[in-house]
CSV table of C-alpha atoms in Angstrom, one decimal:
chain,number,residue,atom,x,y,z
A,703,MET,CA,0.0,0.0,0.0
A,704,GLN,CA,1.4,3.4,-1.0
A,705,LYS,CA,1.3,6.3,1.3
A,706,LYS,CA,-0.6,9.3,0.0
A,707,ARG,CA,1.2,12.7,0.0
A,708,PRO,CA,-0.8,15.6,1.3
A,709,PRO,CA,-2.2,17.8,-1.6
A,710,GLY,CA,0.1,20.6,-2.7
A,711,THR,CA,3.3,18.9,-1.4
A,712,VAL,CA,6.3,17.5,-3.2
A,713,GLU,CA,8.7,14.7,-2.3
A,714,TYR,CA,12.1,15.8,-1.0
A,715,THR,CA,15.1,13.7,0.0
A,716,VAL,CA,17.1,15.1,2.9
A,717,GLY,CA,20.7,15.9,2.1
A,718,PRO,CA,23.8,15.6,4.4
A,719,ASN,CA,23.8,19.3,5.3
A,720,ASP,CA,20.0,19.8,5.6
A,721,SER,CA,18.2,20.6,8.8
A,722,LEU,CA,14.5,21.0,9.4
A,723,ASN,CA,15.0,24.8,9.4
A,724,SER,CA,16.9,24.8,6.1
A,725,ILE,CA,14.3,22.6,4.4
A,726,ALA,CA,11.5,24.9,5.8
A,727,LEU,CA,13.2,27.9,4.3
A,728,LYS,CA,13.5,26.2,0.8
A,729,PHE,CA,9.8,25.6,0.8
A,730,ASN,CA,8.6,28.8,2.6
A,731,ILE,CA,6.9,26.9,5.4
A,732,THR,CA,7.5,26.7,9.1
A,733,PRO,CA,9.5,23.9,10.7
A,734,ASN,CA,6.5,23.0,12.8
A,735,LYS,CA,4.3,22.6,9.7
A,736,LEU,CA,6.9,20.3,8.2
A,737,VAL,CA,6.8,18.2,11.4
A,738,GLN,CA,3.0,18.1,11.2
A,739,LEU,CA,2.8,17.3,7.5
A,740,ASN,CA,5.4,14.5,7.7
A,741,LYS,CA,4.1,13.1,11.0
A,742,LEU,CA,7.5,13.4,12.6
A,743,PHE,CA,8.1,12.7,16.3
A,744,SER,CA,11.0,15.2,16.6
A,745,HIS,CA,12.6,18.1,14.8
A,746,SER,CA,15.6,15.9,13.8
A,747,VAL,CA,16.1,14.8,10.2
A,748,CYS,CA,18.5,12.3,8.7
A,749,PRO,CA,20.0,12.2,5.2
A,750,GLY,CA,18.3,9.9,2.8
């Protein structure tokens, strides 16, 4: 079963120098909204 992406979002692969804040800046969104959209349990991200 494939996971459905929320409408209006794109897939993004976290790079080695990325942080939640840097990704949020790229997409003009708040870090808290990224956590909510991706159902994360923390503000930490890992490459890949």
